[in-house]
mmCIF file of C-alpha atoms in Angstrom:
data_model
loop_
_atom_site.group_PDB
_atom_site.id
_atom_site.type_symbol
_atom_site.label_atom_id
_atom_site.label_comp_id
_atom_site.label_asym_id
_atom_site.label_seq_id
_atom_site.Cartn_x
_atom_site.Cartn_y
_atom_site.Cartn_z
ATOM 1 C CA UNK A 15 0.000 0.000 0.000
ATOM 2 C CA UNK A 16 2.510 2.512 -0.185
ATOM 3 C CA UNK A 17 4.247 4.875 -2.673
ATOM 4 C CA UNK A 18 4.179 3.575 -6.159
ATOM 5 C CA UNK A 19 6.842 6.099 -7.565
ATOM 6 C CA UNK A 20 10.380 4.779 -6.105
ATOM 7 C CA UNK A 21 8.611 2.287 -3.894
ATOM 8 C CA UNK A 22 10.748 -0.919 -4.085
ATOM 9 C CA UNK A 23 7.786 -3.746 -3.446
ATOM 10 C CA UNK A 24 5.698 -2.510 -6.383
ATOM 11 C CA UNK A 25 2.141 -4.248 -6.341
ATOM 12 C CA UNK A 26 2.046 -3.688 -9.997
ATOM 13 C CA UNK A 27 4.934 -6.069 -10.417
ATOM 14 C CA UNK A 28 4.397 -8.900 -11.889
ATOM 15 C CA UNK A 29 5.180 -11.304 -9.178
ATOM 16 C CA UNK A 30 3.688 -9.644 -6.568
ATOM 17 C CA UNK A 31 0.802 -11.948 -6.224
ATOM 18 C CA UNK A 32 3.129 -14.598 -5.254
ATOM 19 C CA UNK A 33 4.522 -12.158 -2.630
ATOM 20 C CA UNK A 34 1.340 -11.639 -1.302
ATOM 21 C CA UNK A 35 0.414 -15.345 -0.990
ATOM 22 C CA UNK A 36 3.855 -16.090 1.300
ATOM 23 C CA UNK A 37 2.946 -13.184 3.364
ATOM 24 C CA UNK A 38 -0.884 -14.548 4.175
ATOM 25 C CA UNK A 39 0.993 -18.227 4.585
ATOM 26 C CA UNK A 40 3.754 -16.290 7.057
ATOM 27 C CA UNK A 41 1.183 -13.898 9.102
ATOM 28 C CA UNK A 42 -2.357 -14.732 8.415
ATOM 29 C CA UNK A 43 -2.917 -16.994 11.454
ATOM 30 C CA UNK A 44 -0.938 -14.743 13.548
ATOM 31 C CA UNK A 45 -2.980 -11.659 12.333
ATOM 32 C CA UNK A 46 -6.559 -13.373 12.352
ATOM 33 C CA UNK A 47 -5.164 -14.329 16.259
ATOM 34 C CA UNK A 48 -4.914 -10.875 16.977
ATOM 35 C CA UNK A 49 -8.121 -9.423 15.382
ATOM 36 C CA UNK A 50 -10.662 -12.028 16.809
ATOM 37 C CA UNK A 51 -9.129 -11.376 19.990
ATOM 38 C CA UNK A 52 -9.851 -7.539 19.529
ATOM 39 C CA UNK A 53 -13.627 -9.169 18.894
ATOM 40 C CA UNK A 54 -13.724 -8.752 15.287
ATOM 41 C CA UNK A 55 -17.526 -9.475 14.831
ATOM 42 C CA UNK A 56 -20.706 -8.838 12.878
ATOM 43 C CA UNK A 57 -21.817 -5.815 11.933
ATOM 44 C CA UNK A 58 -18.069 -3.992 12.838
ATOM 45 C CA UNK A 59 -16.930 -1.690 10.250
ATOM 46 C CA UNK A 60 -13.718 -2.111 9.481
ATOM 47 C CA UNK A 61 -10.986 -0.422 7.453
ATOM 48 C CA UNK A 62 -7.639 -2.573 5.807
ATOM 49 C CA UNK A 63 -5.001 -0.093 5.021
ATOM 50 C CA UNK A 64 -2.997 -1.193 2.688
ATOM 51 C CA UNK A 65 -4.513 -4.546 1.708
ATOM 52 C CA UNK A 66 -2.238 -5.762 -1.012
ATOM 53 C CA UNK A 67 -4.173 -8.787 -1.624
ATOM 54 C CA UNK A 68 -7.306 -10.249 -0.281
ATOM 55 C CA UNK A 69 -6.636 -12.664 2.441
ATOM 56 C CA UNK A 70 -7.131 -10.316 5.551
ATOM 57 C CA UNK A 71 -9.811 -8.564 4.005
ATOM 58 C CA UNK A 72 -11.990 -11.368 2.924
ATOM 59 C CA UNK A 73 -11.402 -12.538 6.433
ATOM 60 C CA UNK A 74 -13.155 -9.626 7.895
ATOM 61 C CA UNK A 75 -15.879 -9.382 5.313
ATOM 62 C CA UNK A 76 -16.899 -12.885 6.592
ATOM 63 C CA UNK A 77 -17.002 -11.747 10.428
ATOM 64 C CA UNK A 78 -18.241 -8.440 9.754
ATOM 65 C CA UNK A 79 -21.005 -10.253 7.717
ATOM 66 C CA UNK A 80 -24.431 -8.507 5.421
ATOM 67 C CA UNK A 81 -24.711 -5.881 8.163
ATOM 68 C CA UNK A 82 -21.088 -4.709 8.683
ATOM 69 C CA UNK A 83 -18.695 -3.047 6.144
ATOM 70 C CA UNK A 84 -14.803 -3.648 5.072
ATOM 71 C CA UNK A 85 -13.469 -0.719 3.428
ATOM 72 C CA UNK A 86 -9.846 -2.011 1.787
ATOM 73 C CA UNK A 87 -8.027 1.012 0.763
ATOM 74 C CA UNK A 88 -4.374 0.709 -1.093
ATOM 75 C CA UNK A 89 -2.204 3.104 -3.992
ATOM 76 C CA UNK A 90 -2.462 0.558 -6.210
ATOM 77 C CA UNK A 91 -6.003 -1.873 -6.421
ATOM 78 C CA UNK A 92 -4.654 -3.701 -9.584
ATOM 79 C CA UNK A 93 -4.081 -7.353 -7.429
ATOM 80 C CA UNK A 94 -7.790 -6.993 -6.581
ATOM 81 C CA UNK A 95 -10.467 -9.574 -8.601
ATOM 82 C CA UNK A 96 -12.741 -8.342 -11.074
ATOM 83 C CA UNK A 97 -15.525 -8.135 -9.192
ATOM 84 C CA UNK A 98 -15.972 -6.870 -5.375
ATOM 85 C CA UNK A 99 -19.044 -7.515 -3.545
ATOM 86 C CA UNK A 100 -20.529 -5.997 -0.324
ATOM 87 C CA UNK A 101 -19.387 -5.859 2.100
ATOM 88 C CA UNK A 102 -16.248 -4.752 1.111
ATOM 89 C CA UNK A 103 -15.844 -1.869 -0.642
ATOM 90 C CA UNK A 104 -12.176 -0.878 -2.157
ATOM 91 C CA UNK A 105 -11.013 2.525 -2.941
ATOM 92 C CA UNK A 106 -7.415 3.923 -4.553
ATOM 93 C CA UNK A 107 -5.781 5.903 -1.114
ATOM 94 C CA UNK A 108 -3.183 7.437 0.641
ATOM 95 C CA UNK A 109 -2.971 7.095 4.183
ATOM 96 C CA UNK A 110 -0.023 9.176 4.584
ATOM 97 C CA UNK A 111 -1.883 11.984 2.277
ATOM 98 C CA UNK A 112 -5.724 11.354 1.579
ATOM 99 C CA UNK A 113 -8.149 12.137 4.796
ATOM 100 C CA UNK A 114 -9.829 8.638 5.907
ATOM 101 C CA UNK A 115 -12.190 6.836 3.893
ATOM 102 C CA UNK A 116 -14.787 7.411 6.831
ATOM 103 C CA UNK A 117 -15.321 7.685 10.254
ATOM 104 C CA UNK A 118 -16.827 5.887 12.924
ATOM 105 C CA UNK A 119 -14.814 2.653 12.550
ATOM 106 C CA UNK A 120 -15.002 -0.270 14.994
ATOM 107 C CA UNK A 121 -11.880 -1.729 13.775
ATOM 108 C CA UNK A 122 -8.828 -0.322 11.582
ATOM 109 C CA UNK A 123 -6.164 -2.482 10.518
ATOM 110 C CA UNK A 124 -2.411 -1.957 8.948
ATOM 111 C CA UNK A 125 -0.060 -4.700 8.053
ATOM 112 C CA UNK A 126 3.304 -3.826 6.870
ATOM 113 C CA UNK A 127 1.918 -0.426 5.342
ATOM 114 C CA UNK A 128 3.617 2.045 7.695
ATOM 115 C CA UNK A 129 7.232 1.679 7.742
ATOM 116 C CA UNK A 130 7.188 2.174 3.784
ATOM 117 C CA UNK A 131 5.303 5.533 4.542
ATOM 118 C CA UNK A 132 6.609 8.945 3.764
ATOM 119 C CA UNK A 133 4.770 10.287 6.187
ATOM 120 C CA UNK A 134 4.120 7.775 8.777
ATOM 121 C CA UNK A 135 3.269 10.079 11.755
ATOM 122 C CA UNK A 136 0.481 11.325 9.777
ATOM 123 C CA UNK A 137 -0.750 8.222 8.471
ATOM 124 C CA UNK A 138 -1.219 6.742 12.366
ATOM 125 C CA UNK A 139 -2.555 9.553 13.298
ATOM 126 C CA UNK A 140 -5.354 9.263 10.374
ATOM 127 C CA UNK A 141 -6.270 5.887 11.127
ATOM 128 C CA UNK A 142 -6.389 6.897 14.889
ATOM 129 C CA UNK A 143 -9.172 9.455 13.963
ATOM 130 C CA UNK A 144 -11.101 7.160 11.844
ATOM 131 C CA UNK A 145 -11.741 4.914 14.883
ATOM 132 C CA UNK A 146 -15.408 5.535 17.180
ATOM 133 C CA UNK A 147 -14.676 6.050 20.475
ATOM 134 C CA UNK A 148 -13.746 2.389 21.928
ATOM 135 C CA UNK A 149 -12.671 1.355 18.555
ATOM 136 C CA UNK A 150 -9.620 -1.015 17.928
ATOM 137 C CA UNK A 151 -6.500 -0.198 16.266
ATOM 138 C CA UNK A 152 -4.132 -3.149 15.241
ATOM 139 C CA UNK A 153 -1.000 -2.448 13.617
ATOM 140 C CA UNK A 154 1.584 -4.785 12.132
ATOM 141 C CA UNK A 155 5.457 -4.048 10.802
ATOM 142 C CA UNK A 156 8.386 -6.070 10.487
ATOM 143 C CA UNK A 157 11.557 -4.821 12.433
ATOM 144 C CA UNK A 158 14.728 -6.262 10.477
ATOM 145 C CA UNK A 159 17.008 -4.220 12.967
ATOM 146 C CA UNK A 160 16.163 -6.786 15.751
ATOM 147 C CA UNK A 161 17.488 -9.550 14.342
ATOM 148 C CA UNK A 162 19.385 -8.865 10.782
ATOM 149 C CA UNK A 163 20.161 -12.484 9.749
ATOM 150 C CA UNK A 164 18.816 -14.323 6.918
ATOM 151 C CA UNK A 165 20.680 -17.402 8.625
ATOM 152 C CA UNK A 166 20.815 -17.381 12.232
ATOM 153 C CA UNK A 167 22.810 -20.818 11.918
ATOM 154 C CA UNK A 168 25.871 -19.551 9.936
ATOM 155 C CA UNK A 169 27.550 -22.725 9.243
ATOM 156 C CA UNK A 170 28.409 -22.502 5.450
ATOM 157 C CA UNK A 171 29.131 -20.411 2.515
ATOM 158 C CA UNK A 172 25.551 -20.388 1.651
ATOM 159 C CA UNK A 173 24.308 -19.098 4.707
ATOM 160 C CA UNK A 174 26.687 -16.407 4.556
ATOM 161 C CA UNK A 175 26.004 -15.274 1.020
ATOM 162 C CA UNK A 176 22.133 -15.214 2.511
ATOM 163 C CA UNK A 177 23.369 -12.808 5.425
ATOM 164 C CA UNK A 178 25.270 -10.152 3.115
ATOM 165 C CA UNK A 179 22.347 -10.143 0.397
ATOM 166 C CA UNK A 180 19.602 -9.620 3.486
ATOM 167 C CA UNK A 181 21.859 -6.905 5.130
ATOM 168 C CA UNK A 182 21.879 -5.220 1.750
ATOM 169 C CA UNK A 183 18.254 -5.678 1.154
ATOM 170 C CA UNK A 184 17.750 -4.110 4.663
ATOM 171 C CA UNK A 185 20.108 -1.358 3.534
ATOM 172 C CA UNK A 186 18.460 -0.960 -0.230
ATOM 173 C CA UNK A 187 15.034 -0.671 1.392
ATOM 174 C CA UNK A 188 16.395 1.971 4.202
ATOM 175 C CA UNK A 189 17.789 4.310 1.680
ATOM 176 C CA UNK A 190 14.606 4.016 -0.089
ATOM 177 C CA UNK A 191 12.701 5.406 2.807
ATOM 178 C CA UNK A 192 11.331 2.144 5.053
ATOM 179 C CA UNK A 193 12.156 2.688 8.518
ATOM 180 C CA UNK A 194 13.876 -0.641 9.377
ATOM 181 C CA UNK A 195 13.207 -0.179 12.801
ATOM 182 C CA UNK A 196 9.569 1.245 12.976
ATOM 183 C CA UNK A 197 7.745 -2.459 14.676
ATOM 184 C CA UNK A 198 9.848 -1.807 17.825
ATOM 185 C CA UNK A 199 8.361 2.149 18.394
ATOM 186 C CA UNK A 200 4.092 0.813 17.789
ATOM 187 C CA UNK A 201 3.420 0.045 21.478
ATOM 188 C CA UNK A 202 4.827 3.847 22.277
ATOM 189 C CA UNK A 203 3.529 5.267 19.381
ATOM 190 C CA UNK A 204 0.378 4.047 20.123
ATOM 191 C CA UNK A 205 0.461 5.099 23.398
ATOM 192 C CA UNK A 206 1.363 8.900 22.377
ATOM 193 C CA UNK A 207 -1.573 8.857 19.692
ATOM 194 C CA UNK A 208 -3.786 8.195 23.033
ATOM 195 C CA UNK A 209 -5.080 4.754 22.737
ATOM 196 C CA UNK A 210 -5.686 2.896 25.526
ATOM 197 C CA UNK A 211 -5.202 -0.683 27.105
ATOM 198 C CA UNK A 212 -1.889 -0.895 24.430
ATOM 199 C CA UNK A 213 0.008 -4.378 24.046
ATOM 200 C CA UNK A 214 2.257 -6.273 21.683
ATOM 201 C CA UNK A 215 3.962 -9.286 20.451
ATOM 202 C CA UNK A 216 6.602 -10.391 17.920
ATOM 203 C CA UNK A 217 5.747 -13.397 15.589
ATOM 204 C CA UNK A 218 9.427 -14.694 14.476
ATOM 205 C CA UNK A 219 9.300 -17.841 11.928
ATOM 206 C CA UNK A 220 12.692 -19.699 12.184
ATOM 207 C CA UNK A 221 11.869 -21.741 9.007
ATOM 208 C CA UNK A 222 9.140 -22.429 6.155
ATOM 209 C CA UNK A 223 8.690 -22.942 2.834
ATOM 210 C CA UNK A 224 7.044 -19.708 2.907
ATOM 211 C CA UNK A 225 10.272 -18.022 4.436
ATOM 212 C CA UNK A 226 11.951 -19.329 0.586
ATOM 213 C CA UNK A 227 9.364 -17.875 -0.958
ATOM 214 C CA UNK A 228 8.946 -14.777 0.851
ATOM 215 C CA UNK A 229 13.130 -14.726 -0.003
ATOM 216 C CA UNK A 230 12.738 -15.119 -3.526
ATOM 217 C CA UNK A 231 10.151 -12.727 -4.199
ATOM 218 C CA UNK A 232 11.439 -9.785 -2.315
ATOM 219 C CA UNK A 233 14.910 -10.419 -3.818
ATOM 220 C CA UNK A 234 13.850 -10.795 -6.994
ATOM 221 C CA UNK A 235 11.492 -7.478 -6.856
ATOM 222 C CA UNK A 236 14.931 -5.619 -5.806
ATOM 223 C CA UNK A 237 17.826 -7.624 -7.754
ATOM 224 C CA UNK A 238 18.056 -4.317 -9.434
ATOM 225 C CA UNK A 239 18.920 -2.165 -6.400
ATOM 226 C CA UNK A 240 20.556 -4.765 -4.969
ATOM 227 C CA UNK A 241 23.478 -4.617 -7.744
ATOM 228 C CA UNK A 242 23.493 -1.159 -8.048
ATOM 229 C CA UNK A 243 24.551 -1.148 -4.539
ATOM 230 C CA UNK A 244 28.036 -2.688 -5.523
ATOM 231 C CA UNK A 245 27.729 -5.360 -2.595
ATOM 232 C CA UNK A 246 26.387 -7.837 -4.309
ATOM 233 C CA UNK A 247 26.741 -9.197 -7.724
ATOM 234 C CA UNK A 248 24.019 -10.274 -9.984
ATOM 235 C CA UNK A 249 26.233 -14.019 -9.990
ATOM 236 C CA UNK A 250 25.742 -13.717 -6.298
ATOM 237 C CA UNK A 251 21.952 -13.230 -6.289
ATOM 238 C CA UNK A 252 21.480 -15.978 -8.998
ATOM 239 C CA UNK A 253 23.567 -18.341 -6.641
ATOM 240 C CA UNK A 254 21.587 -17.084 -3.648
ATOM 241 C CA UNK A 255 18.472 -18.069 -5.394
ATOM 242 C CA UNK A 256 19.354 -20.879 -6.510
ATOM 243 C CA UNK A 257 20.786 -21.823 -2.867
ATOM 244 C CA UNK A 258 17.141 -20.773 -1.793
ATOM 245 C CA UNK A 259 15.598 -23.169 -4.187
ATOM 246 C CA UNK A 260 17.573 -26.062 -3.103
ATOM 247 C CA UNK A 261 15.865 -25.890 0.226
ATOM 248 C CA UNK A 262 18.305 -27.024 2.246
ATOM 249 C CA UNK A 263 18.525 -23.677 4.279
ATOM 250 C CA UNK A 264 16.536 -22.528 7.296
ATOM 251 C CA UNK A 265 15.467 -19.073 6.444
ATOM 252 C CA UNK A 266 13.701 -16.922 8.831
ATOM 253 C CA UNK A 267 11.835 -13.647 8.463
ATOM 254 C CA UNK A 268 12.712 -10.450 10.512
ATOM 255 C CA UNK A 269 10.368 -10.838 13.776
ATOM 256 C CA UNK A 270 6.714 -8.925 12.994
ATOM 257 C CA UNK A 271 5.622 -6.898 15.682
ATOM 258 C CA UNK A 272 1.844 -6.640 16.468
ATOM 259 C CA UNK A 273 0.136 -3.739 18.514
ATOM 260 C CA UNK A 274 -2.795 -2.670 19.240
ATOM 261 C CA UNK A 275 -4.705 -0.348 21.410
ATOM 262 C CA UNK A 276 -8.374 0.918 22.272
ATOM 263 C CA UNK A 277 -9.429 4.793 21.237
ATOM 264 C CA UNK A 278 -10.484 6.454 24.362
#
């Protein structure tokens, strides 16, 4: 859901679908956790920033049900099927620009959205005042700066090569504006935007298939930025791949922080 222009995970690329479906097989259950904890239920009215894809949002149209609404807002709406029925309802938007789609909202929703915005202060801060009083706010983001390893378990050359291509991802992406570090600041930011009853948790997957997935997408969405960098080689990222393929590594994602709170 974030900046098209310069933004390095561009939905409009052509494998992005398949990035999307390792990031519902990473943090789906983890996310669906959180949100019928936060009693996620019929007739809510919820708002997905950021969707990029359908999983969480078709998730919420079925407990929200007839009487409730899902309003799915992103830059870019192209991954979305033909046809969208009630209750969801998908609009083009920037949360770090556009005023909210609405008001009144029982639930609002961001999952790796606001480290990739410009203005991320702002964006919170919108989605804050699109909640009703005793409305939820859950919001999810990735903090690589916690633990930077591709390969904890660096016992070979090719879980080294995996290290110094995800350090220079993590460098590519924090050049390009993401703010590496952003999941470890929710439960204060949260706090300072004057929600209430505010917790977290970290989800960190050691090792999936989705993890190779997740790996090969994201570096092959960036090989070009990658190489530019001069710390990697484009013979390095096809072995890296190809290492990846093989399976035989334990790849793990950087730890996804989830926080919520409760608008006063």
């Amino acid at each position: 859901m974030m900046r098209i222009d310069g933004y390095l995970l561009d939905h409009r690329q052509s494998d992005a679908g398949q990035r999307f479906d390792a990031l519902a097989a990473l943090f789906d259950p983890t996310t669906f956790r959180h949100l019928e904890r936060l009693g996620t239920g019929s007739g809510w009215r919820c708002w997905e920033v950021g969707a990029g894809g359908m999983s969480v949002v078709s998730w919420l149209a079925k407990r929200a049900g007839p009487t409730g609404r899902v309003v799915a807002t992103d830059l870019d709406t192209s991954w979305a099927p033909p046809v969208v029925r009630p209750p969801i309802q998908l609009r083009v938007h920037d949360v770090g620009v556009d005023e909210p789609p609405g008001e009144g909202f029982d639930l609002v929703h961001a999952r790796l959205v606001l480290a990739h915005v410009p203005d991320r202060d702002r964006a919170l801060r919108s989605m804050v005042r699109a909640l009703r009083p005793g409305g939820r706010l859950l919001v999810e983001d990735a903090d690589p700066t916690l633990q930077p390893l591709a390969c904890p378990d660096e016992r070979g050359p090719e879980q080294q090569l995996a290290n110094r291509v995800r350090h220079t991802m993590r460098d590519v992406l924090a050049e390009g504006g993401t703010d590496p570090a952003y999941g470890r600041r929710l439960p204060r930011l949260l706090r300072e935007a004057g929600l209430r009853q505010v917790g977290a948790d970290a989800y960190f997957p050691l090792t999936s298939p989705a993890c190779g997935a997740l790996e090969s997408e994201t570096v092959g969405q960036v090989r070009e930025q990658l190489v530019a960098s001069g710390l990697v080689t484009d013979q390095d990222i096809d072995r890296h791949l190809a290492n990846v393929a093989a399976g035989g590594m334990d790849l793990i994602t950087a730890p996804l922080i989830s926080a919520w709170g409760r608008k006063a």
